Amino acid sequence: MTRFLVSGLLALGVLMSAMPAWAVQARSSAIAVTPDGARVWVVNRDSNSVSVLDTLTNSVLAEIPVGREPRTLAITPDGSKVYVACLRENRVDVLDGSSFVLLRSIAVGREPFGVVVAPNSTRVYVTSTASGTLSVIDPTTDTVTTTTTPGNRPRGLAVSSDSATLVLTHYLTPTPSVNGVVTLLNASTLDVTANVNLPVLPPQTQLDGVPNIMEAASFRPGSPQVWLPFVASITGNANLALLTTVHPEVAVVDTSLAPPREPPNTRMNLNLLIASPSVSQPTALDFTPNGNVVLVVNQASDDVTILTAQTRTEILTLGVGSAPDGIAVSPDGARAYVSNFLSRSVSVLRINPPANASVLAEVPVTGESLPANILNGKRLFFTARGRMSTDNNIACTSCHPDGGHDARVWAFANNVDEGARKTTDVRGIVDSGAVHWTANMNELQDLEWNVRKINFGPGLIDGTPADSLAAVPNAGRSQDLDDLAAFMDSLLVPVRANPNRAPGGGLTASAQRGKRLFMEPRRQCAGCHSGTAGSDSDRTSLIRHDVGTLAPGDVNGQQGFDTMSLRNMHDAAPYLHDGTATLQQIITTRNAGDRHGLTSDLTPAQQTDLVNFLLGFGNDRDEMTAGAGLGLPASIRVPVRVRDVAFTALDAGDTRSHDKIQGFSLSLGFPASGVLGVTVSPVGVASGLATSSVWDPPADLRLGNKDYMVRFAAPLQVVPERAGGDLVAIATFVLDPSATGTMPVTLDPSRAALIGGAGASFEKTESTADENLLLANGTITVGTPEVSNVPLTGTPLTVSRSVTPGNLGFAWESVAGATYALYRGDLGLLRAGGYNHTCFTSNLSSSSADIPDGGSGNSYFLVAARVSPYGEGPLGTDSAGNAIPNTSPCP
């Protein structure tokens, strides 16, 4: 056997050495193959990790945690380093290509998406979509050397084989533009050499539609051609039909022409080239090394179309996993690797010869980070298959990519009867009120009608759905539909994405002045644009306002429109329901009679300040912006995710074999002044779950501190070690109206914990001594975590004045087979963050006691259970969160 293996490896070495040299994959991609073909690297955006596969065995070598929501990666030509664009961290992580360790993180612009290494290894390029920037990193020092602003929403990247030309795609094509734009730059100087327009072609060619949702580009090997997959949005067609809403298209730009442009008759509608059924939403593509074959990933139809590059004819279309978002061809052209975003897998394709292409394997690359219902809803949102559309044509993401918006205004007439409507952002819909501009739906399950009338699918409900706004709900009639609604409600407004915020967070000086104008009662802005979402919209009351924006072509809207949320206004242009205004116009020429608030008396400088406030509205992660003396907002909602409270392995071997929790505890810190109150409420995956106990002290131990603990009546399935983290709670901070400036909110990791369910074997860092804090008769009592891995479900330690004069009564939850000890400490020291508890009494066999007080009452108490073979362990932490032993252990 040994002789056979050695011989086989020697033969492989001869074969590899005989191959022609292969240049690095010079394009941004969710998946890439190392130059030697030995490994495949892939991002796991929901798990916040990167996985590495061995191409010989199709096995996972490592899964490496990186920043939140990695989207693309790039490998250096020598394979020594891998650069990962982490969209939600505003950074690029650099990984060692051999040891798989994180070397460093590099701060770039807001929402980095595309990253690519030049074939000559001299530069790394990064696009940041939200800030509209292009950063250049020196790979020898891993520092940013240059940052430019190439324009609207830069996204995908590709570099020519001579490292001279850089190609950049612009993600969205905002109304009223009718041209998608691709920017060509001198890769050395970053000078723009051309902005190539991809026009809308005549409808009779079946190539009409505005080129949109462009996030990838790839040079065809041995050619100056750049190939670009995108969605063609047919927004100008008022009579939408299954085949006239979106088209899956690919454009070819010839960079050698003067000027560079798309040659005639090169545009491809994939559905005109392939056999039925249709494909939908081409997202990425790659070529075989000789450039003769191109493989196009269709995200919404879950397949890959293989074409001859010269004649652009179909060879084969293969089904892969759920929501594929990237592809990489091996150096020898024998294999292709497809990243399946929502299958958490990589499909391995045999592509030589292309006519006999097949799926060899589907390799799981990461665990699941979402509960089953949210995952199912997300897959439905991202797919055009099944009951979501007919013949795989249209998905929710066709207009709401990644849950956002497509920047387009659609004409809805024959089947929807609305008029011109700008696509809204789904993220934050959980508390942004009613559905649609005219508030014509009061539950997300009413979107069953959108599935039928806009996606042209059979729908998720068997039979006829109830009319929207009807007393009879559509909720509960289809598990798939309920899951889709749950997923949409789980989408939060992106944080740290707003380029109009001040450095380090908060409002700029101009925006603060605009905020004061906005809050002046006589202007009536804050009356409708209220609350944390900047909207008075509500799914129950369905408030509408007629502010004079009804257009002649509107079929509906005579009763007024839903109040638009002010969040993410920086990414919402053009504005109003029909996308016909700028923010400046809304407060000037489009506000006749001051029906949209009193703005006619504003000076030009005040108009600028007000617009800057609207563009900066929202909050940055881990901070809350106080009311600048005027009470806006009155409260701030801070999301709490599993990743924020999970600081322990699920079992001693860290095998991740358990995925259920029984509850969680946390401790939030914030400035001692400016906050009037804090509440914590389970939401997201924990929303609506029955609870067995909630510990929510009416008064906190220290100013600027909020503690909370909840235990659920049934286990909650999560994967807490995945850095993505399920949303489990919302912390609401009520602010002092006189407070100004920004207030940092921190979470104390020493007192943040998940509470194990019956199947979990938590290490003894599950929680610390102050998990259960109660105030009773001037005495603080502190309940400690169980030591027998038995989940607490009853009453934690309580203390009260006994009926016996001079005694204290204690009661706590019983732990089978345990004896108990009580400790006592000084409350003043505890308030200062320290512990000095000593033994009060021990060897108690009952879970209650009546004991002479003998103290001043200014004390705190702890109870510890001892069960063989478990010891009670440390009962406290110092101010830094380090566990400290008992100063006087009980005998």
Coordinates of N, CA and C in Angstrom, one line a residue, residues 399-508:
C399 N -35.6 41.7 -7.1 CA -35.8 43.1 -6.8 C -35.2 43.5 -5.5
H400 N -35.1 42.6 -4.6 CA -34.6 42.8 -3.2 C -33.3 42.1 -3.0
P401 N -32.2 42.3 -3.7 CA -31.0 41.6 -3.6 C -30.5 41.7 -2.1
D402 N -30.2 40.5 -1.6 CA -29.7 40.4 -0.2 C -30.7 41.0 0.8
G403 N -31.9 41.1 0.5 CA -32.9 41.7 1.3 C -33.0 43.2 1.3
G404 N -32.2 43.8 0.4 CA -32.2 45.3 0.3 C -33.2 45.7 -0.8
H405 N -32.7 46.6 -1.7 CA -33.5 47.1 -2.8 C -32.7 47.2 -4.1
D406 N -33.4 47.3 -5.2 CA -32.7 47.4 -6.5 C -32.5 48.8 -7.1
A407 N -32.9 49.8 -6.3 CA -32.8 51.2 -6.7 C -33.6 51.6 -7.9
R408 N -34.6 50.8 -8.2 CA -35.4 51.0 -9.4 C -36.9 51.4 -9.0
V409 N -37.5 52.1 -9.9 CA -38.9 52.4 -9.8 C -39.7 51.5 -10.8
W410 N -40.6 50.7 -10.3 CA -41.3 49.8 -11.2 C -42.7 50.4 -11.5
A411 N -43.2 50.0 -12.7 CA -44.6 50.4 -13.1 C -45.5 49.2 -12.9
F412 N -46.4 49.3 -11.9 CA -47.3 48.3 -11.6 C -48.7 48.7 -12.0
A413 N -49.2 48.0 -13.0 CA -50.5 48.4 -13.5 C -51.5 47.2 -13.6
N414 N -51.3 46.4 -14.7 CA -52.4 45.5 -15.0 C -52.7 44.5 -13.9
N415 N -51.7 44.0 -13.2 CA -52.0 42.9 -12.2 C -51.8 43.3 -10.8
V416 N -51.3 44.5 -10.5 CA -51.1 45.0 -9.2 C -51.9 46.3 -8.9
D417 N -52.1 47.1 -9.9 CA -52.9 48.3 -9.8 C -52.3 49.2 -8.7
E418 N -51.1 49.6 -8.8 CA -50.5 50.6 -7.9 C -50.0 51.8 -8.6
G419 N -49.4 51.7 -9.7 CA -48.7 52.9 -10.3 C -47.2 52.7 -10.2
A420 N -46.5 53.9 -10.3 CA -45.1 53.8 -10.2 C -44.7 53.7 -8.7
R421 N -43.8 52.7 -8.4 CA -43.5 52.4 -7.0 C -42.0 52.1 -7.0
K422 N -41.3 52.8 -6.1 CA -39.9 52.5 -5.9 C -39.7 51.3 -4.9
T423 N -38.8 50.5 -5.3 CA -38.5 49.3 -4.4 C -38.0 49.7 -3.1
T424 N -38.6 49.2 -2.0 CA -38.2 49.5 -0.7 C -37.3 48.5 -0.1
D425 N -36.5 48.9 0.9 CA -35.6 48.0 1.5 C -36.3 47.1 2.6
V426 N -36.1 45.8 2.5 CA -36.8 44.9 3.4 C -36.1 44.9 4.8
R427 N -34.9 45.3 4.9 CA -34.1 45.2 6.1 C -34.7 46.2 7.1
G428 N -35.1 45.7 8.3 CA -35.7 46.6 9.3 C -37.2 46.6 9.2
I429 N -37.8 45.7 8.4 CA -39.2 45.7 8.2 C -40.0 45.3 9.5
V430 N -39.2 44.7 10.4 CA -39.9 44.2 11.6 C -40.5 45.3 12.4
D431 N -39.9 46.5 12.3 CA -40.5 47.6 13.1 C -40.6 48.9 12.3
S432 N -40.6 48.7 10.9 CA -40.8 49.9 10.1 C -42.2 50.0 9.6
G433 N -43.1 49.2 10.2 CA -44.6 49.4 9.9 C -45.2 48.6 8.9
A434 N -46.2 49.2 8.2 CA -47.1 48.5 7.3 C -46.3 48.1 6.0
V435 N -46.9 47.3 5.2 CA -46.3 46.8 4.0 C -46.7 47.6 2.8
H436 N -45.8 48.0 2.0 CA -46.0 48.7 0.8 C -46.2 50.2 1.0
W437 N -46.0 50.9 0.0 CA -46.2 52.4 0.1 C -47.6 52.8 0.5
T438 N -48.6 52.1 0.1 CA -50.0 52.5 0.4 C -50.5 51.7 1.7
A439 N -49.6 51.1 2.4 CA -50.0 50.4 3.6 C -51.2 49.5 3.4
N440 N -51.1 48.7 2.3 CA -52.2 47.8 1.9 C -52.1 46.4 2.4
M441 N -51.2 46.2 3.3 CA -51.0 44.8 3.9 C -50.7 45.0 5.3
N442 N -51.3 44.2 6.2 CA -51.1 44.4 7.6 C -50.4 43.2 8.2
E443 N -49.9 42.3 7.4 CA -49.1 41.1 7.9 C -48.2 40.7 6.7
L444 N -47.0 40.2 7.0 CA -46.1 39.8 6.0 C -46.6 38.6 5.2
Q445 N -47.5 37.8 5.8 CA -48.0 36.7 5.1 C -48.9 37.2 3.9
D446 N -49.4 38.4 3.9 CA -50.2 38.9 2.8 C -49.3 39.0 1.5
L447 N -48.0 38.9 1.7 CA -47.1 38.9 0.5 C -47.3 37.7 -0.4
E448 N -48.1 36.8 0.1 CA -48.6 35.7 -0.8 C -49.1 36.2 -2.1
W449 N -49.7 37.4 -2.1 CA -50.2 38.0 -3.3 C -49.1 38.4 -4.2
N450 N -48.0 38.9 -3.6 CA -46.8 39.3 -4.4 C -46.2 38.1 -5.1
V451 N -46.2 37.0 -4.3 CA -45.6 35.7 -4.9 C -46.4 35.4 -6.2
R452 N -47.7 35.6 -6.1 CA -48.6 35.2 -7.2 C -48.6 36.2 -8.3
K453 N -48.6 37.5 -8.0 CA -48.9 38.5 -9.0 C -47.6 39.2 -9.5
I454 N -46.5 39.1 -8.7 CA -45.2 39.7 -9.2 C -44.2 38.7 -9.5
N455 N -44.1 37.6 -8.7 CA -43.2 36.5 -9.1 C -43.9 35.5 -10.0
F456 N -45.2 35.6 -10.2 CA -46.0 34.7 -11.1 C -45.8 33.3 -10.7
G457 N -45.7 33.0 -9.4 CA -45.7 31.7 -8.9 C -47.0 31.2 -8.4
P458 N -47.2 29.9 -8.2 CA -48.5 29.3 -7.7 C -48.8 29.7 -6.3
G459 N -47.8 30.2 -5.6 CA -48.0 30.6 -4.2 C -47.8 29.6 -3.2
L460 N -47.7 30.0 -1.9 CA -47.3 29.0 -0.9 C -48.5 28.5 -0.1
I461 N -49.7 29.1 -0.3 CA -50.9 28.7 0.3 C -51.7 27.8 -0.6
D462 N -52.2 26.7 -0.1 CA -53.1 25.9 -0.9 C -54.5 26.5 -0.9
G463 N -55.0 26.7 -2.1 CA -56.3 27.4 -2.2 C -56.1 28.9 -2.4
T464 N -57.2 29.6 -2.1 CA -57.2 31.1 -2.3 C -56.8 31.8 -1.0
P465 N -55.8 32.6 -1.0 CA -55.4 33.4 0.2 C -56.5 34.4 0.5
A466 N -56.5 34.8 1.8 CA -57.4 35.9 2.2 C -56.9 37.2 1.6
D467 N -57.8 38.1 1.3 CA -57.5 39.4 0.9 C -56.6 40.1 1.9
S468 N -55.6 40.9 1.4 CA -54.9 41.7 2.4 C -55.8 42.7 3.1
L469 N -55.5 42.9 4.4 CA -56.3 43.8 5.2 C -57.6 43.1 5.7
A470 N -57.8 41.8 5.2 CA -59.0 41.1 5.7 C -58.9 40.7 7.1
A471 N -60.0 40.6 7.8 CA -60.0 40.2 9.2 C -59.4 38.8 9.3
V472 N -59.6 37.9 8.3 CA -59.0 36.6 8.4 C -57.6 36.6 8.0
P473 N -56.7 36.2 8.8 CA -55.2 36.3 8.5 C -54.8 35.2 7.5
N474 N -53.7 35.5 6.8 CA -53.0 34.5 6.0 C -52.0 33.7 6.8
A475 N -51.6 34.3 8.0 CA -50.7 33.7 8.8 C -51.3 32.4 9.3
G476 N -50.4 31.3 9.4 CA -50.9 30.1 9.9 C -51.4 29.1 8.8
R477 N -51.5 29.6 7.6 CA -52.1 28.8 6.5 C -51.0 28.0 5.7
S478 N -49.8 28.4 5.9 CA -48.7 27.7 5.2 C -47.4 27.9 6.0
Q479 N -46.8 26.7 6.4 CA -45.5 26.8 7.1 C -44.4 27.6 6.3
D480 N -44.4 27.3 5.0 CA -43.4 28.0 4.2 C -43.7 29.5 4.2
L481 N -44.9 29.9 4.1 CA -45.2 31.4 4.1 C -44.9 32.0 5.5
D482 N -45.2 31.3 6.5 CA -44.8 31.8 7.9 C -43.3 31.9 8.0
D483 N -42.6 30.9 7.5 CA -41.1 30.9 7.5 C -40.6 32.1 6.7
L484 N -41.2 32.4 5.6 CA -40.7 33.5 4.7 C -40.9 34.8 5.5
A485 N -42.1 34.9 6.2 CA -42.4 36.1 7.0 C -41.4 36.3 8.1
A486 N -41.1 35.1 8.8 CA -40.1 35.2 9.9 C -38.8 35.6 9.4
F487 N -38.3 35.1 8.3 CA -37.0 35.5 7.8 C -37.0 37.0 7.5
M488 N -38.0 37.5 6.8 CA -38.1 39.0 6.5 C -38.0 39.8 7.8
D489 N -38.7 39.3 8.8 CA -38.7 40.1 10.1 C -37.4 40.0 10.8
S490 N -36.6 39.0 10.4 CA -35.3 38.8 11.1 C -34.2 39.7 10.5
L491 N -34.5 40.4 9.3 CA -33.5 41.2 8.7 C -33.5 42.6 9.4
L492 N -32.3 42.9 9.9 CA -32.1 44.1 10.6 C -31.4 45.2 9.6
V493 N -31.7 46.4 10.0 CA -31.0 47.5 9.2 C -29.5 47.4 9.4
P494 N -28.8 47.4 8.3 CA -27.3 47.3 8.4 C -26.7 48.5 9.2
V495 N -25.8 48.2 10.0 CA -25.1 49.2 10.8 C -23.7 49.4 10.3
R496 N -23.2 50.6 10.7 CA -21.9 51.0 10.2 C -21.8 51.1 8.7
A497 N -22.9 51.2 8.1 CA -22.9 51.3 6.6 C -23.1 52.7 6.1
N498 N -23.5 53.7 7.0 CA -23.8 55.0 6.6 C -22.6 55.9 6.4
P499 N -22.2 56.3 5.2 CA -21.0 57.1 5.0 C -21.2 58.6 5.5
N500 N -22.4 58.9 5.8 CA -22.7 60.3 6.3 C -22.6 60.5 7.8
R501 N -22.2 59.5 8.5 CA -22.0 59.6 9.9 C -20.6 60.3 10.2
A502 N -20.5 60.9 11.4 CA -19.2 61.5 11.7 C -18.2 60.4 11.9
P503 N -16.9 60.8 11.8 CA -15.8 59.8 12.1 C -16.0 59.3 13.5
G504 N -16.0 58.0 13.6 CA -16.1 57.3 14.9 C -17.6 57.2 15.3
G505 N -18.5 57.6 14.4 CA -19.9 57.5 14.7 C -20.6 58.8 15.2
G506 N -21.9 58.8 15.1 CA -22.7 60.0 15.5 C -23.0 60.9 14.4
L507 N -23.7 62.0 14.7 CA -24.0 63.0 13.7 C -22.9 64.0 13.5
T508 N -22.8 64.5 12.3 CA -21.9 65.6 12.0 C -22.5 66.9 12.6

